[in-house]
Amino acid sequence: MTTASQQPSPITPTKNQYEARYAETLLAVRQGLKRFLSINDSPVGFNGQPIEGPEQLWKAMQYSALDAGKLVRPVLTIETCLACGGKLENVLPTACAIELVHAQSLIHDDLPCMDNDDLRRGKPTVHKAFGESTAVLTGDALLALAFGIITKHTPLNDPITAESLLQLISDFSDVSSIEGLVNGQFVDIYYENRPFDANVLEYIHTYKTGALFRFSARSGARLAGVPEKTINTLTLMGEKLGLAFQIVDDLLDIQSDSKTMGKTVGKDEAQHKATYPTLFGIETSRQKAETLIQEANALLDSLSHIEPEGLKTLAQFIQERIH
Ligand code: GRG
């Protein structure tokens, strides 16, 4: 029997409405990325005439970051902001910037000197399509552009202050460098063909994948202007979602196929990578991912002033995804 207190409030959106919102969020991110990656894609020389050459760089940037990704990180950023009562226009530049750093990390991860992959998102990797030096420079350009998009396009109005934006940029720098993707990737490569334990595995995944998820949730909350304690709780939630995402990724690398995933599968084993299934087996890894999702949901439930359904829908997608 449903009691009065269990009745959904008339202003609480239903699950279907959150799914509709998810589609709108994806569209907003796609449009935002397209806009930010078209800023200077018809370059002219100093004489005012179109100049041949640099447009290849823009083509490679657009090739790597438009259309094909799942956009999980920007959606997490936006859903966290909306869950906290924030506005889409305030969070969209940061959400797009995060996707650009993610795209950069995939380009560099695929390079011959790293994971050496030919296939990404169902098409040739950037170095295969455009050449190695262009791939390196495309990654460089995306990384620096990401910071500029935040500073140039985030509206400085209530609740965003110059101080909160500086803090956000400082956090972004941490996760994009040696408190995140770079040290995570470094240790991942270091332990190829070396014995590893759970401590090493947790380090790699917490930084290589967890850090950007952590920042996605953290920045979304910060841009909604919620108190620091709420920001910290949502940061932890983001980290748990990131770890769950990576464990599912490790499982899909064993259990799925290249056509479904749009990238080469079975590489972790071939390259003797440190992964959850290698250390714990498939069933325990699946349970660990499930526990992390439950913990993320519990953190959401601990916050009484947010609207968690959009984030819970995303958490469910992360657990159940098949590509
Ligand atoms: C950021 C400066 C800087 C350097 C990057 C190469 C590198 C250093 C880090 C590699 C990080 C990496 C590739 C982590 C793997 C994370 C992961 C599970 C990627 C797959 O993400 P999806 O499934 O991909 O969200 P789509 O294609 O959907 O966007």
Tab-separated table of C-alpha atoms and ligand atoms in Angstrom:
chain	number	residue	atom	x	y	z
A	1	MET	CA	0.000	0.000	0.000
A	2	THR	CA	1.282	3.479	-0.835
A	3	THR	CA	1.189	5.943	2.054
A	4	ALA	CA	0.869	9.689	1.605
A	5	SER	CA	4.561	10.192	2.419
A	6	GLN	CA	5.557	7.701	-0.329
A	7	GLN	CA	3.568	9.510	-3.021
A	8	PRO	CA	5.887	11.234	-5.488
A	9	SER	CA	5.644	14.968	-5.105
A	10	PRO	CA	3.807	16.524	-8.062
A	11	ILE	CA	6.936	18.517	-8.919
A	12	THR	CA	9.284	15.494	-8.839
A	13	PRO	CA	9.960	14.356	-12.430
A	14	THR	CA	9.348	10.675	-13.202
A	15	LYS	CA	12.002	8.249	-14.453
A	16	ASN	CA	10.737	8.622	-18.040
A	17	GLN	CA	11.151	12.361	-17.768
A	18	TYR	CA	14.753	11.868	-16.631
A	19	GLU	CA	15.363	9.609	-19.625
A	20	ALA	CA	13.945	12.310	-21.901
A	21	ARG	CA	16.187	14.810	-20.158
A	22	TYR	CA	19.158	12.502	-20.775
A	23	ALA	CA	18.475	12.732	-24.529
A	24	GLU	CA	18.286	16.526	-24.265
A	25	THR	CA	21.553	16.597	-22.302
A	26	LEU	CA	23.317	14.518	-24.968
A	27	LEU	CA	22.051	16.874	-27.655
A	28	ALA	CA	23.235	19.939	-25.724
A	29	VAL	CA	26.722	18.425	-25.306
A	30	ARG	CA	26.926	17.479	-28.998
A	31	GLN	CA	25.907	20.990	-30.037
A	32	GLY	CA	28.335	22.538	-27.537
A	33	LEU	CA	31.246	20.412	-28.764
A	34	LYS	CA	30.428	21.244	-32.371
A	35	ARG	CA	30.400	24.943	-31.560
A	36	PHE	CA	33.669	24.867	-29.585
A	37	LEU	CA	35.390	22.798	-32.249
A	38	SER	CA	34.380	25.143	-35.052
A	39	ILE	CA	35.810	28.290	-33.479
A	40	ASN	CA	38.698	28.628	-35.907
A	41	ASP	CA	38.348	25.800	-38.391
A	42	SER	CA	38.679	28.029	-41.480
A	43	PRO	CA	41.983	29.706	-40.632
A	44	VAL	CA	43.270	32.654	-42.625
A	45	GLY	CA	46.854	33.788	-43.068
A	46	PHE	CA	48.201	37.189	-41.996
A	47	ASN	CA	47.296	38.531	-45.440
A	48	GLY	CA	43.624	37.748	-44.756
A	49	GLN	CA	43.522	34.908	-47.323
A	50	PRO	CA	42.530	31.316	-46.363
A	51	ILE	CA	45.633	29.315	-45.512
A	52	GLU	CA	45.997	25.681	-46.415
A	53	GLY	CA	47.267	23.321	-43.714
A	54	PRO	CA	45.954	24.285	-40.270
A	55	GLU	CA	42.431	23.190	-41.203
A	56	GLN	CA	43.794	19.605	-41.115
A	57	LEU	CA	44.409	20.054	-37.409
A	58	TRP	CA	40.826	21.214	-36.858
A	59	LYS	CA	39.566	18.286	-38.930
A	60	ALA	CA	41.509	15.889	-36.712
A	61	MET	CA	40.156	17.579	-33.561
A	62	GLN	CA	36.601	17.284	-34.861
A	63	TYR	CA	37.196	13.691	-36.005
A	64	SER	CA	38.349	12.717	-32.527
A	65	ALA	CA	35.764	14.504	-30.420
A	66	LEU	CA	32.509	14.784	-32.370
A	67	ASP	CA	29.696	12.284	-32.900
A	68	ALA	CA	30.844	8.903	-31.692
A	69	GLY	CA	31.618	8.880	-27.940
A	70	LYS	CA	29.145	7.860	-25.220
A	71	LEU	CA	29.621	11.259	-23.497
A	72	VAL	CA	29.370	9.690	-20.043
A	73	ARG	CA	31.644	12.247	-18.354
A	74	PRO	CA	29.910	15.423	-19.649
A	75	VAL	CA	26.527	13.880	-18.842
A	76	LEU	CA	27.756	13.186	-15.303
A	77	THR	CA	28.915	16.802	-15.016
A	78	ILE	CA	25.602	18.190	-16.203
A	79	GLU	CA	23.404	15.768	-14.251
A	80	THR	CA	25.310	16.564	-11.049
A	81	CYS	CA	24.813	20.282	-11.618
A	82	LEU	CA	21.095	19.869	-12.408
A	83	ALA	CA	20.647	17.513	-9.428
A	84	CYS	CA	21.951	20.347	-7.243
A	85	GLY	CA	19.592	22.904	-8.775
A	86	GLY	CA	22.195	24.423	-11.137
A	87	LYS	CA	21.696	25.640	-14.700
A	88	LEU	CA	22.670	23.949	-17.979
A	89	GLU	CA	24.191	27.112	-19.478
A	90	ASN	CA	26.520	27.450	-16.485
A	91	VAL	CA	27.858	23.898	-16.682
A	92	LEU	CA	27.928	23.226	-20.449
A	93	PRO	CA	31.396	24.743	-21.179
A	94	THR	CA	32.998	22.668	-18.397
A	95	ALA	CA	31.142	19.519	-19.492
A	96	CYS	CA	32.457	19.977	-23.063
A	97	ALA	CA	35.965	20.763	-21.804
A	98	ILE	CA	35.991	17.483	-19.859
A	99	GLU	CA	35.001	15.568	-23.005
A	100	LEU	CA	37.876	17.238	-24.883
A	101	VAL	CA	40.419	16.131	-22.281
A	102	HIS	CA	38.906	12.640	-22.448
A	103	ALA	CA	39.238	12.716	-26.279
A	104	GLN	CA	42.835	13.864	-25.884
A	105	SER	CA	43.588	10.979	-23.536
A	106	LEU	CA	42.130	8.458	-26.017
A	107	ILE	CA	44.201	9.865	-28.907
A	108	HIS	CA	47.415	9.631	-26.924
A	109	ASP	CA	46.461	6.265	-25.386
A	110	ASP	CA	46.074	4.817	-28.914
A	111	LEU	CA	49.496	6.004	-30.140
A	112	PRO	CA	52.081	3.376	-31.118
A	113	CYS	CA	54.261	4.390	-28.155
A	114	MET	CA	51.355	3.694	-25.734
A	115	ASP	CA	48.644	1.078	-26.421
A	116	ASN	CA	49.219	1.059	-30.176
A	117	ASP	CA	45.636	0.725	-31.371
A	118	ASP	CA	44.135	1.021	-34.850
A	119	LEU	CA	40.441	1.206	-33.971
A	120	ARG	CA	38.520	3.657	-31.785
A	121	ARG	CA	34.791	4.339	-31.764
A	122	GLY	CA	34.364	2.098	-34.781
A	123	LYS	CA	36.790	4.029	-37.000
A	124	PRO	CA	40.568	4.304	-37.501
A	125	THR	CA	42.393	5.925	-34.586
A	126	VAL	CA	43.557	9.507	-35.105
A	127	HIS	CA	47.181	8.573	-35.850
A	128	LYS	CA	45.970	5.994	-38.408
A	129	ALA	CA	43.692	8.520	-40.105
A	130	PHE	CA	45.903	11.630	-39.916
A	131	GLY	CA	49.449	10.477	-39.093
A	132	GLU	CA	51.318	10.319	-35.818
A	133	SER	CA	52.581	13.880	-35.519
A	134	THR	CA	49.092	15.252	-36.236
A	135	ALA	CA	47.661	12.915	-33.567
A	136	VAL	CA	50.120	14.186	-30.962
A	137	LEU	CA	49.389	17.809	-31.842
A	138	THR	CA	45.625	17.197	-31.946
A	139	GLY	CA	45.818	15.924	-28.379
A	140	ASP	CA	47.946	18.902	-27.336
A	141	ALA	CA	45.468	21.320	-28.912
A	142	LEU	CA	42.417	19.686	-27.289
A	143	LEU	CA	44.003	19.727	-23.849
A	144	ALA	CA	44.861	23.419	-23.884
A	145	LEU	CA	41.631	24.389	-25.650
A	146	ALA	CA	39.640	22.704	-22.873
A	147	PHE	CA	40.940	25.149	-20.262
A	148	GLY	CA	40.248	28.116	-22.558
A	149	ILE	CA	36.661	26.995	-23.131
A	150	ILE	CA	36.006	27.067	-19.395
A	151	THR	CA	37.556	30.493	-18.857
A	152	LYS	CA	36.041	32.107	-21.954
A	153	HIS	CA	32.555	30.622	-21.914
A	154	THR	CA	31.529	30.050	-18.288
A	155	PRO	CA	29.200	32.874	-17.259
A	156	LEU	CA	30.453	34.648	-14.149
A	157	ASN	CA	27.134	35.170	-12.418
A	158	ASP	CA	25.353	33.889	-9.326
A	159	PRO	CA	26.273	31.281	-8.028
A	160	ILE	CA	29.618	31.198	-9.917
A	161	THR	CA	32.279	33.474	-8.500
A	162	ALA	CA	35.792	34.145	-9.791
A	163	GLU	CA	37.056	32.260	-6.740
A	164	SER	CA	34.926	29.163	-7.368
A	165	LEU	CA	35.941	29.156	-11.046
A	166	LEU	CA	39.627	29.371	-10.102
A	167	GLN	CA	39.176	26.433	-7.738
A	168	LEU	CA	37.479	24.475	-10.518
A	169	ILE	CA	40.343	25.168	-12.939
A	170	SER	CA	42.872	24.172	-10.323
A	171	ASP	CA	41.027	20.855	-9.778
A	172	PHE	CA	40.900	20.342	-13.564
A	173	SER	CA	44.643	20.853	-13.802
A	174	ASP	CA	45.199	18.236	-11.078
A	175	VAL	CA	43.126	15.521	-12.758
A	176	SER	CA	44.573	16.295	-16.203
A	177	SER	CA	48.121	15.903	-14.996
A	178	ILE	CA	49.899	14.208	-12.109
A	179	GLU	CA	46.916	13.739	-9.799
A	180	GLY	CA	44.946	11.910	-12.470
A	181	LEU	CA	45.204	10.777	-16.051
A	182	VAL	CA	48.930	11.118	-16.588
A	183	ASN	CA	50.191	9.373	-13.447
A	184	GLY	CA	47.410	6.765	-13.834
A	185	GLN	CA	48.492	6.049	-17.406
A	186	PHE	CA	52.164	6.067	-16.411
A	187	VAL	CA	51.688	3.441	-13.713
A	188	ASP	CA	49.416	1.414	-16.014
A	189	ILE	CA	52.225	1.181	-18.569
A	190	TYR	CA	54.874	0.652	-15.889
A	191	TYR	CA	53.090	-2.470	-14.628
A	192	GLU	CA	52.649	-4.100	-18.051
A	193	ASN	CA	54.498	-7.417	-17.646
A	194	ARG	CA	55.282	-6.681	-13.985
A	195	PRO	CA	53.590	-8.394	-11.037
A	196	PHE	CA	50.839	-6.235	-9.515
A	197	ASP	CA	48.509	-6.414	-6.530
A	198	ALA	CA	45.188	-4.842	-5.503
A	199	ASN	CA	46.980	-1.724	-4.282
A	200	VAL	CA	48.542	-1.093	-7.707
A	201	LEU	CA	45.243	-1.815	-9.444
A	202	GLU	CA	43.338	0.617	-7.251
A	203	TYR	CA	45.975	3.293	-7.876
A	204	ILE	CA	45.816	2.887	-11.664
A	205	HIS	CA	42.031	2.908	-11.911
A	206	THR	CA	41.492	5.654	-9.343
A	207	TYR	CA	43.709	7.987	-11.349
A	208	LYS	CA	43.493	6.829	-14.955
A	209	THR	CA	39.702	6.672	-15.084
A	210	GLY	CA	38.330	7.626	-11.653
A	211	ALA	CA	39.900	11.093	-11.575
A	212	LEU	CA	38.012	12.497	-14.569
A	213	PHE	CA	34.714	11.079	-13.276
A	214	ARG	CA	35.547	12.532	-9.879
A	215	PHE	CA	36.171	15.949	-11.417
A	216	SER	CA	33.039	15.683	-13.584
A	217	ALA	CA	30.828	15.347	-10.512
A	218	ARG	CA	32.882	17.826	-8.475
A	219	SER	CA	32.773	20.571	-11.095
A	220	GLY	CA	29.053	20.025	-11.750
A	221	ALA	CA	28.326	20.470	-8.049
A	222	ARG	CA	30.614	23.487	-7.761
A	223	LEU	CA	28.929	25.218	-10.696
A	224	ALA	CA	25.578	24.790	-8.924
A	225	GLY	CA	26.949	26.675	-5.914
A	226	VAL	CA	26.233	24.007	-3.263
A	227	PRO	CA	28.185	23.932	0.040
A	228	GLU	CA	31.687	22.406	0.107
A	229	LYS	CA	30.452	19.392	2.125
A	230	THR	CA	27.944	18.503	-0.613
A	231	ILE	CA	30.625	19.028	-3.276
A	232	ASN	CA	32.875	16.563	-1.438
A	233	THR	CA	30.140	13.930	-1.107
A	234	LEU	CA	29.335	14.195	-4.816
A	235	THR	CA	33.056	14.045	-5.665
A	236	LEU	CA	33.232	10.688	-3.890
A	237	MET	CA	30.100	9.557	-5.710
A	238	GLY	CA	31.786	10.457	-9.039
A	239	GLU	CA	34.907	8.517	-8.117
A	240	LYS	CA	32.865	5.413	-7.313
A	241	LEU	CA	31.038	5.681	-10.639
A	242	GLY	CA	34.417	6.029	-12.385
A	243	LEU	CA	35.834	2.918	-10.733
A	244	ALA	CA	32.665	0.963	-11.558
A	245	PHE	CA	32.911	2.223	-15.156
A	246	GLN	CA	36.506	0.979	-15.431
A	247	ILE	CA	35.723	-2.449	-13.937
A	248	VAL	CA	32.861	-2.857	-16.436
A	249	ASP	CA	35.304	-1.749	-19.159
A	250	ASP	CA	37.755	-4.474	-18.081
A	251	LEU	CA	34.933	-7.037	-18.178
A	252	LEU	CA	33.754	-5.911	-21.614
A	253	ASP	CA	37.335	-6.217	-22.876
A	254	ILE	CA	37.033	-9.943	-22.126
A	255	GLN	CA	33.376	-10.591	-22.811
A	256	SER	CA	32.405	-8.342	-25.720
A	257	ASP	CA	33.579	-8.029	-29.318
A	258	SER	CA	35.325	-5.299	-31.321
A	259	LYS	CA	32.271	-4.524	-33.470
A	260	THR	CA	30.060	-3.820	-30.446
A	261	MET	CA	32.760	-1.900	-28.574
A	262	GLY	CA	34.110	0.025	-31.584
A	263	LYS	CA	37.638	-0.696	-30.331
A	264	THR	CA	39.971	-3.681	-30.172
A	265	VAL	CA	38.998	-6.097	-27.397
A	266	GLY	CA	41.132	-8.726	-25.652
A	267	LYS	CA	44.057	-6.316	-25.492
A	268	ASP	CA	44.348	-6.224	-21.700
A	269	GLU	CA	45.299	-9.875	-21.592
A	270	ALA	CA	47.527	-9.635	-24.678
A	271	GLN	CA	49.425	-6.699	-23.175
A	272	HIS	CA	49.507	-8.224	-19.666
A	273	LYS	CA	47.640	-5.262	-18.205
A	274	ALA	CA	46.710	-4.881	-14.551
A	275	THR	CA	42.915	-5.382	-14.526
A	276	TYR	CA	40.211	-6.369	-12.028
A	277	PRO	CA	39.229	-9.623	-13.793
A	278	THR	CA	42.898	-10.717	-13.927
A	279	LEU	CA	43.258	-10.278	-10.192
A	280	PHE	CA	39.790	-11.149	-8.884
A	281	GLY	CA	38.066	-13.121	-11.649
A	282	ILE	CA	34.928	-12.207	-13.556
A	283	GLU	CA	32.259	-12.806	-10.916
A	284	THR	CA	34.031	-10.950	-8.091
A	285	SER	CA	34.792	-8.066	-10.450
A	286	ARG	CA	31.133	-7.836	-11.434
A	287	GLN	CA	30.169	-7.816	-7.741
A	288	LYS	CA	32.704	-5.073	-7.043
A	289	ALA	CA	31.208	-2.910	-9.797
A	290	GLU	CA	27.716	-3.511	-8.387
A	291	THR	CA	28.845	-2.604	-4.859
A	292	LEU	CA	30.437	0.631	-6.121
A	293	ILE	CA	27.186	1.593	-7.868
A	294	GLN	CA	25.232	0.865	-4.681
A	295	GLU	CA	27.685	2.981	-2.677
A	296	ALA	CA	27.339	5.830	-5.177
A	297	ASN	CA	23.548	5.646	-4.863
A	298	ALA	CA	23.804	5.593	-1.056
A	299	LEU	CA	25.910	8.772	-1.168
A	300	LEU	CA	23.185	10.381	-3.286
A	301	ASP	CA	20.530	9.261	-0.800
A	302	SER	CA	22.535	10.837	2.026
A	303	LEU	CA	21.995	14.277	0.493
A	304	SER	CA	18.522	15.550	1.279
A	305	HIS	CA	18.611	18.724	-0.828
A	306	ILE	CA	19.390	17.255	-4.208
A	307	GLU	CA	17.274	15.579	-6.884
A	308	PRO	CA	19.140	12.277	-7.476
A	309	GLU	CA	17.098	10.445	-10.120
A	310	GLY	CA	19.056	11.682	-13.169
A	311	LEU	CA	22.323	10.548	-11.570
A	312	LYS	CA	20.800	7.213	-10.568
A	313	THR	CA	19.694	6.645	-14.168
A	314	LEU	CA	23.287	7.316	-15.251
A	315	ALA	CA	24.646	4.969	-12.543
A	316	GLN	CA	22.365	2.217	-13.825
A	317	PHE	CA	23.609	2.794	-17.385
A	318	ILE	CA	27.224	2.541	-16.175
A	319	GLN	CA	26.517	-0.798	-14.514
A	320	GLU	CA	24.492	-2.294	-17.360
A	321	ARG	CA	26.253	-0.864	-20.407
A	322	ILE	CA	27.144	-3.263	-23.191
A	323	HIS	CA	29.579	-1.031	-25.115
B	1	GRG	C1	45.149	14.164	-20.094
B	1	GRG	C2	47.384	15.284	-20.401
B	1	GRG	C3	46.577	14.069	-20.441
B	1	GRG	C4	47.189	12.896	-20.797
B	1	GRG	C5	46.513	11.632	-20.996
B	1	GRG	C6	46.998	8.769	-22.429
B	1	GRG	C7	46.643	9.233	-21.069
B	1	GRG	C8	47.326	10.442	-20.550
B	1	GRG	C9	45.716	8.619	-20.303
B	1	GRG	C10	44.919	7.469	-20.763
B	1	GRG	C11	43.631	7.447	-20.011
B	1	GRG	C12	42.685	6.420	-20.536
B	1	GRG	C13	42.696	6.072	-21.979
B	1	GRG	C14	41.843	5.835	-19.689
B	1	GRG	C15	40.856	4.815	-20.113
B	1	GRG	C16	39.514	5.275	-19.676
B	1	GRG	C17	38.420	4.588	-20.429
B	1	GRG	C18	37.704	3.485	-19.770
B	1	GRG	C19	38.141	4.994	-21.666
B	1	GRG	C20	36.970	4.574	-22.447
B	1	GRG	O1	35.984	5.564	-22.196
B	1	GRG	P1	34.570	5.541	-22.866
B	1	GRG	O2	34.055	4.140	-22.917
B	1	GRG	O3	34.898	5.998	-24.341
B	1	GRG	O4	33.717	6.540	-22.176
B	1	GRG	P2	33.966	6.761	-25.382
B	1	GRG	O5	34.535	6.347	-26.706
B	1	GRG	O6	32.541	6.309	-25.209
B	1	GRG	O7	34.138	8.211	-25.129
